[in-house]
Short mmCIF file of C-alpha atoms in Angstrom, two decimals:
data_model
loop_
_atom_site.label_atom_id
_atom_site.label_comp_id
_atom_site.label_asym_id
_atom_site.label_seq_id
_atom_site.Cartn_x
_atom_site.Cartn_y
_atom_site.Cartn_z
CA MET A 1 0.00 0.00 0.00
CA THR A 2 1.45 3.35 -1.01
CA TRP A 3 0.83 6.77 0.51
CA GLN A 4 1.44 10.15 -1.02
CA LEU A 5 1.48 13.71 0.29
CA VAL A 6 0.74 16.88 -1.64
CA ILE A 7 0.70 20.44 -0.31
CA THR A 8 -1.22 23.30 -1.87
CA TRP A 9 -1.16 27.07 -1.25
CA ASN A 10 -2.55 30.23 -2.85
CA GLU A 11 -6.00 28.91 -1.94
CA GLY A 12 -5.32 25.73 -3.87
CA GLU A 13 -4.01 27.45 -7.01
CA SER A 14 -0.47 26.14 -6.47
CA SER A 15 0.63 22.67 -5.49
CA SER A 16 3.80 20.69 -4.85
CA PRO A 17 4.87 17.47 -6.53
CA ALA A 18 3.49 14.40 -4.75
CA VAL A 19 5.93 12.49 -2.57
CA ASP A 20 5.69 8.86 -1.43
CA VAL A 21 5.74 8.52 2.33
CA ALA A 22 5.96 5.68 4.83
CA PRO A 23 5.66 5.30 8.58
CA ASN A 24 8.58 6.47 10.76
CA GLN A 25 9.48 9.30 8.39
CA GLY A 26 9.83 13.02 9.03
CA TRP A 27 9.07 15.59 6.34
CA ARG A 28 9.54 19.33 6.25
CA VAL A 29 8.11 22.00 3.93
CA ALA A 30 10.94 23.90 2.27
CA ASP A 31 10.71 27.21 0.45
CA ARG A 32 12.30 26.95 -3.02
CA PHE A 33 12.17 30.56 -4.22
CA GLY A 34 8.48 30.94 -3.53
CA GLU A 35 7.61 27.38 -4.48
CA TYR A 36 7.05 24.99 -1.62
CA VAL A 37 8.21 21.38 -1.66
CA LEU A 38 8.22 18.49 0.78
CA VAL A 39 11.68 17.25 1.74
CA ARG A 40 12.74 14.41 4.02
CA ASP A 41 14.18 15.55 7.34
CA GLY A 42 16.03 13.04 9.47
CA ASP A 43 16.03 15.43 12.42
CA ILE A 44 12.28 15.00 12.83
CA ILE A 45 11.72 11.94 14.96
CA PRO A 46 8.13 10.72 14.69
CA ALA A 47 6.44 8.58 17.27
CA ARG A 48 6.71 4.89 16.41
CA GLY A 49 4.82 4.06 13.23
CA GLU A 50 3.82 7.66 12.54
CA THR A 51 4.77 10.18 9.87
CA VAL A 52 5.28 13.83 10.80
CA VAL A 53 5.05 16.79 8.40
CA THR A 54 6.28 20.16 9.68
CA ASN A 55 5.42 23.45 8.00
CA ASP A 56 8.52 25.64 8.41
CA ALA A 57 7.56 27.95 5.57
CA TYR A 58 5.83 31.26 6.14
CA VAL A 59 2.65 30.25 4.40
CA LEU A 60 -0.67 28.64 5.21
CA LEU A 61 -0.79 25.25 3.50
CA ASP A 62 -3.34 22.57 2.87
CA LEU A 63 -1.97 19.06 3.23
CA PHE A 64 -3.53 16.25 1.19
CA VAL A 65 -2.95 12.60 1.96
CA THR A 66 -3.74 10.10 -0.77
CA SER A 67 -3.41 6.35 -1.06
CA GLY A 68 -3.23 4.55 -4.37
CA GLY A 69 -4.38 7.76 -6.01
CA ASN A 70 -7.46 7.97 -3.81
CA PRO A 71 -7.92 10.95 -1.50
CA VAL A 72 -7.78 10.00 2.16
CA VAL A 73 -7.80 13.24 4.09
CA GLU A 74 -7.18 16.97 3.75
CA MET A 75 -6.07 19.25 6.55
CA SER A 76 -5.04 22.85 7.04
CA LEU A 77 -1.41 23.21 8.16
CA PRO A 78 -0.54 26.71 9.43
CA SER A 79 3.05 27.92 9.56
CA GLY A 80 4.98 26.54 12.52
CA MET A 81 2.69 23.60 12.99
CA SER A 82 3.10 19.88 12.42
CA ALA A 83 0.78 17.14 11.27
CA ALA A 84 1.25 13.75 12.89
CA LEU A 85 -0.12 10.98 10.70
CA ALA A 86 -0.71 7.37 11.68
CA LEU A 87 -1.21 5.57 8.38
CA LYS A 88 -3.17 2.36 8.59
CA ALA A 89 -2.63 -0.69 6.44
CA ASN A 90 -5.61 -1.50 4.28
CA GLU A 91 -4.91 -3.97 1.52
CA ALA A 92 -8.38 -3.48 0.09
CA LEU A 93 -7.24 -0.27 -1.57
CA MET B 1 6.86 27.72 45.93
CA THR B 2 4.01 28.57 48.27
CA HIS B 3 1.43 30.35 46.13
CA ASN B 4 -0.97 29.27 43.44
CA VAL B 5 -0.42 30.88 40.06
CA THR B 6 -3.32 32.40 38.17
CA ILE B 7 -2.72 32.25 34.43
CA THR B 8 -4.77 34.18 31.91
CA TYR B 9 -4.72 32.99 28.32
CA VAL B 10 -5.63 35.65 25.74
CA ASN B 11 -6.09 34.89 22.07
CA GLU B 12 -4.70 37.88 20.17
CA SER B 13 -4.07 35.77 17.07
CA ASP B 14 -6.35 34.86 14.19
CA ASN B 15 -6.60 31.26 15.37
CA THR B 16 -10.12 29.90 15.31
CA THR B 17 -9.49 26.25 14.53
CA SER B 18 -7.03 24.94 17.13
CA ASP B 19 -7.39 24.58 20.87
CA PHE B 20 -4.93 26.00 23.40
CA LEU B 21 -3.10 23.02 24.89
CA ILE B 22 -1.18 23.03 28.17
CA PHE B 23 1.19 20.21 29.03
CA SER B 24 3.03 19.43 32.26
CA HIS B 25 5.96 18.08 30.25
CA PRO B 26 7.51 18.71 26.83
CA VAL B 27 5.99 16.73 23.98
CA LEU B 28 6.85 15.89 20.40
CA PRO B 29 4.20 16.06 17.67
CA CYS B 30 2.36 12.74 17.65
CA VAL B 31 -1.23 11.60 17.29
CA SER B 32 -1.57 10.78 20.97
CA ALA B 33 0.01 14.02 22.26
CA ALA B 34 -3.30 15.70 22.90
CA LEU B 35 -4.36 12.76 25.04
CA ALA B 36 -1.54 13.47 27.51
CA VAL B 37 -2.44 17.11 27.86
CA TRP B 38 -2.97 18.77 31.27
CA GLN B 39 -5.66 21.14 30.04
CA VAL B 40 -7.44 21.75 26.74
CA ILE B 41 -8.85 25.27 26.44
CA GLU B 42 -11.53 25.29 23.74
CA HIS B 43 -13.69 27.91 22.06
CA ILE B 44 -11.36 30.87 22.79
CA GLY B 45 -11.58 32.88 19.59
CA PRO B 46 -9.79 36.12 18.69
CA GLY B 47 -10.19 38.60 21.55
CA ASP B 48 -11.45 35.94 23.99
CA SER B 49 -9.64 34.93 27.16
CA HIS B 50 -9.62 32.11 29.68
CA ARG B 51 -8.27 31.91 33.23
CA PHE B 52 -6.83 28.78 34.84
CA ARG B 53 -4.65 27.97 37.81
CA TYR B 54 -1.49 26.12 38.68
CA THR B 55 -2.13 25.04 42.25
CA VAL B 56 0.58 24.18 44.78
CA GLU B 57 -1.81 21.68 46.29
CA SER B 58 -2.54 18.57 44.26
CA GLN B 59 -5.31 16.02 44.35
CA LEU B 60 -4.57 12.31 44.27
CA ARG B 61 -6.79 9.49 43.15
CA VAL B 62 -6.38 5.88 42.15
CA VAL B 63 -8.01 4.20 39.16
CA TRP B 64 -8.35 0.46 38.63
CA ASP B 65 -10.52 -2.15 36.93
CA ASP B 66 -9.65 -0.78 33.45
CA GLY B 67 -10.65 2.69 34.54
CA GLU B 68 -14.10 1.64 35.67
CA SER B 69 -13.35 2.20 39.37
CA VAL B 70 -12.02 5.42 40.87
CA SER B 71 -10.96 5.95 44.49
CA ASN B 72 -11.72 8.79 46.81
CA ALA B 73 -9.70 11.90 45.98
CA VAL B 74 -7.42 13.43 48.60
CA LYS B 75 -5.67 16.78 48.74
CA SER B 76 -1.92 16.54 49.05
CA MET B 77 1.14 18.76 49.39
CA PRO B 78 4.74 17.82 48.55
CA GLY B 79 6.30 15.71 51.31
CA GLN B 80 3.12 13.79 52.04
CA GLY B 81 2.79 10.01 51.72
CA TRP B 82 -0.31 7.97 51.03
CA GLN B 83 -1.34 4.36 50.98
CA PHE B 84 -4.00 2.79 48.80
CA THR B 85 -5.30 0.08 51.07
CA THR B 86 -8.24 -2.08 52.04
CA ILE B 87 -10.54 -0.78 54.77
CA GLY B 88 -13.28 -3.27 55.55
CA ASN B 89 -14.56 -4.32 52.16
CA ASP B 90 -13.44 -1.17 50.33
CA TYR B 91 -10.35 0.31 48.77
CA GLN B 92 -9.40 3.70 50.20
CA LEU B 93 -6.61 6.23 49.82
CA VAL B 94 -5.35 7.12 53.32
CA ALA B 95 -2.44 9.14 54.70
CA ASP B 96 0.75 7.20 55.47
CA SER B 97 3.25 9.26 57.48
CA HIS B 98 5.74 6.38 57.47
CA LEU B 99 6.14 6.27 53.70
CA LYS B 100 9.70 7.07 52.60
CA ILE B 101 9.60 10.01 50.21
CA LEU B 102 11.60 13.16 49.58
CA PRO B 103 10.21 16.54 50.74
CA VAL B 104 9.58 17.50 47.11
CA GLN B 105 7.67 14.33 46.34
CA ILE B 106 4.17 12.97 46.79
CA GLY B 107 4.14 9.19 47.16
CA VAL B 108 1.47 6.52 47.02
CA LEU B 109 2.04 2.91 48.10
CA ASN B 110 -0.25 0.37 46.49
CA ALA B 111 -1.30 -2.07 49.23
CA VAL B 112 -4.23 -3.68 47.40
CA PRO B 113 -3.99 -6.82 45.21
CA ASP B 114 -5.05 -5.01 42.01
CA THR B 115 -2.61 -3.30 39.68
CA VAL B 116 -3.66 0.33 39.62
CA THR B 117 -3.07 3.71 38.02
CA VAL B 118 -2.25 6.62 40.31
CA GLN B 119 -3.26 10.06 39.08
CA LEU B 120 -2.15 13.45 40.35
CA LEU B 121 -4.44 16.35 39.48
CA LYS B 122 -4.06 20.12 39.54
CA ASP B 123 -6.92 22.52 38.95
CA GLY B 124 -9.16 19.49 38.52
CA HIS B 125 -7.19 18.06 35.56
CA VAL B 126 -4.73 15.18 35.42
CA TRP B 127 -1.22 16.64 35.72
CA ALA B 128 0.64 13.31 35.91
CA SER B 129 -0.32 9.66 35.81
CA MET B 130 1.51 6.47 36.68
CA SER B 131 0.01 3.23 35.43
CA GLY B 132 0.87 -0.39 36.13
CA VAL B 133 1.50 0.16 39.84
CA THR B 134 1.47 -3.37 41.25
CA ASN B 135 0.81 -4.53 44.79
CA GLY B 136 3.66 -3.38 47.03
CA ALA B 137 4.94 -0.84 44.50
CA GLN B 138 5.14 2.88 45.20
CA ALA B 139 4.31 5.72 42.80
CA ASP B 140 6.36 8.84 43.53
CA PHE B 141 5.56 12.17 41.88
CA GLU B 142 8.09 14.96 41.75
CA PHE B 143 7.38 18.02 39.66
CA LEU B 144 8.48 21.53 38.84
CA PRO B 145 6.09 24.48 38.41
CA ARG B 146 6.55 24.57 34.67
CA ILE B 147 4.17 24.24 31.73
CA TRP B 148 4.44 23.93 27.95
CA VAL B 149 1.81 25.63 25.81
CA GLY B 150 0.82 25.67 22.16
CA PHE B 151 -1.98 25.12 19.70
CA GLY B 152 -3.34 21.74 18.72
CA GLN B 153 -6.35 19.71 17.83
CA ARG B 154 -7.74 16.54 19.26
CA PRO B 155 -6.76 13.54 17.13
CA VAL B 156 -9.05 12.62 14.25
CA THR B 157 -9.64 8.93 13.57
CA THR B 158 -10.73 7.56 10.20
CA ALA B 159 -10.68 4.08 8.68
CA LEU B 160 -7.38 4.73 6.90
CA ILE B 161 -5.56 7.27 9.02
CA ASP B 162 -5.38 8.87 12.46
CA PHE B 163 -3.99 12.36 12.53
CA ALA B 164 -3.51 15.48 14.63
CA VAL B 165 -2.21 18.97 13.86
CA MET B 166 -0.31 20.84 16.56
CA SER B 167 2.45 23.34 17.29
CA ASP B 168 5.84 22.10 16.17
CA ALA B 169 7.59 23.71 19.14
CA TRP B 170 5.93 24.21 22.52
CA THR B 171 6.53 27.36 24.55
CA GLU B 172 7.96 26.66 28.00
CA VAL B 173 6.62 28.79 30.85
CA ASP B 174 8.40 28.74 34.22
CA LEU B 175 5.90 29.55 36.96
CA PHE B 176 8.35 29.44 39.86
CA GLY B 177 8.02 32.49 42.11
CA LEU B 178 4.99 33.87 40.28
CA SER B 179 1.46 34.56 41.44
CA SER B 180 -0.04 35.54 38.08
CA LEU B 181 0.77 36.14 34.44
CA THR B 182 -0.81 36.44 31.04
CA ILE B 183 -0.01 34.23 28.04
CA ALA B 184 -1.00 35.95 24.80
CA ALA B 185 -1.23 34.03 21.54
CA GLN B 186 -0.21 36.25 18.64
CA GLY B 187 0.34 35.84 14.91
CA ASN B 188 -1.58 34.19 12.14
CA ALA B 189 -1.66 31.01 10.08
CA ALA B 190 0.73 32.37 7.43
CA ILE B 191 3.54 33.68 9.63
CA GLY B 192 2.98 31.29 12.52
CA TYR B 193 1.85 31.73 16.11
CA GLN B 194 3.85 32.98 19.09
CA PHE B 195 3.02 32.87 22.79
CA VAL B 196 4.08 36.03 24.61
CA LEU B 197 4.31 36.30 28.42
CA ARG B 198 3.33 39.58 30.09
CA ASP B 199 1.68 41.06 33.21
CA ILE B 200 4.05 38.90 35.24
CA VAL B 201 3.51 39.31 38.99
CA GLY B 202 5.82 37.70 41.56
CA GLU B 203 4.77 35.97 44.76
CA ALA B 204 5.95 38.83 46.97
CA SER B 205 4.07 41.54 45.08
#
């Protein structure tokens, strides 16, 4: 089962490339000259089995979690805040 | 520290979606973080405020039977010992002046056959909890007047994912020697939120 993350900003007008994620990973939002991307960050230590995404950029983001191309959840991620995700295995998808 | 501390939380930010969370210990972002919170302050929108207290005195209680049974609650100060014991047919929390504890600690000896959880409360909310306390074991609580504050949401559970959004870094507030202060949340969702301390009044004032 695969999981992907996408961030959007500018009220959904702009979006990052999707990244594949797995449990026990830390991700950080990086500012690439006004474009925002998700990058792995080994300094973020998630709780066991979880994935943590931290918004370090000065922008309000929406974070989308998808699985197998299907939308799973969407959440608002203000600057300076983190999303802790506990992905569940579901082979039906 | 001999005085209670009155803390006023003021929301001067644009936050309307997250709750104000207060922890008795530092936490890392995780789904279960909000479950270990000391207090959750909800419904405080821009311009609203909420007052709460860090009390020198604590309340103790014991929970057993998978949380179904709860003991009598007792008021306790540091340096006091307690025993959870059988009186007649009942379990009761009673003072035990012979218990070996440090002056800065509150201790509870479990003298009943059940394995129990001992909870220490301040301002009516669980400040610290020690589970799996077996017969003959002692739960000792030692704490500093210090809190960590930030924004967060209760965890959301769905079929495919559990998640929670919260502050990445929690603001530490040292309450030692204070009688009151204000914690003001400032900022917005684009630049981030800060927690500013002001109106700080010492114990002697």
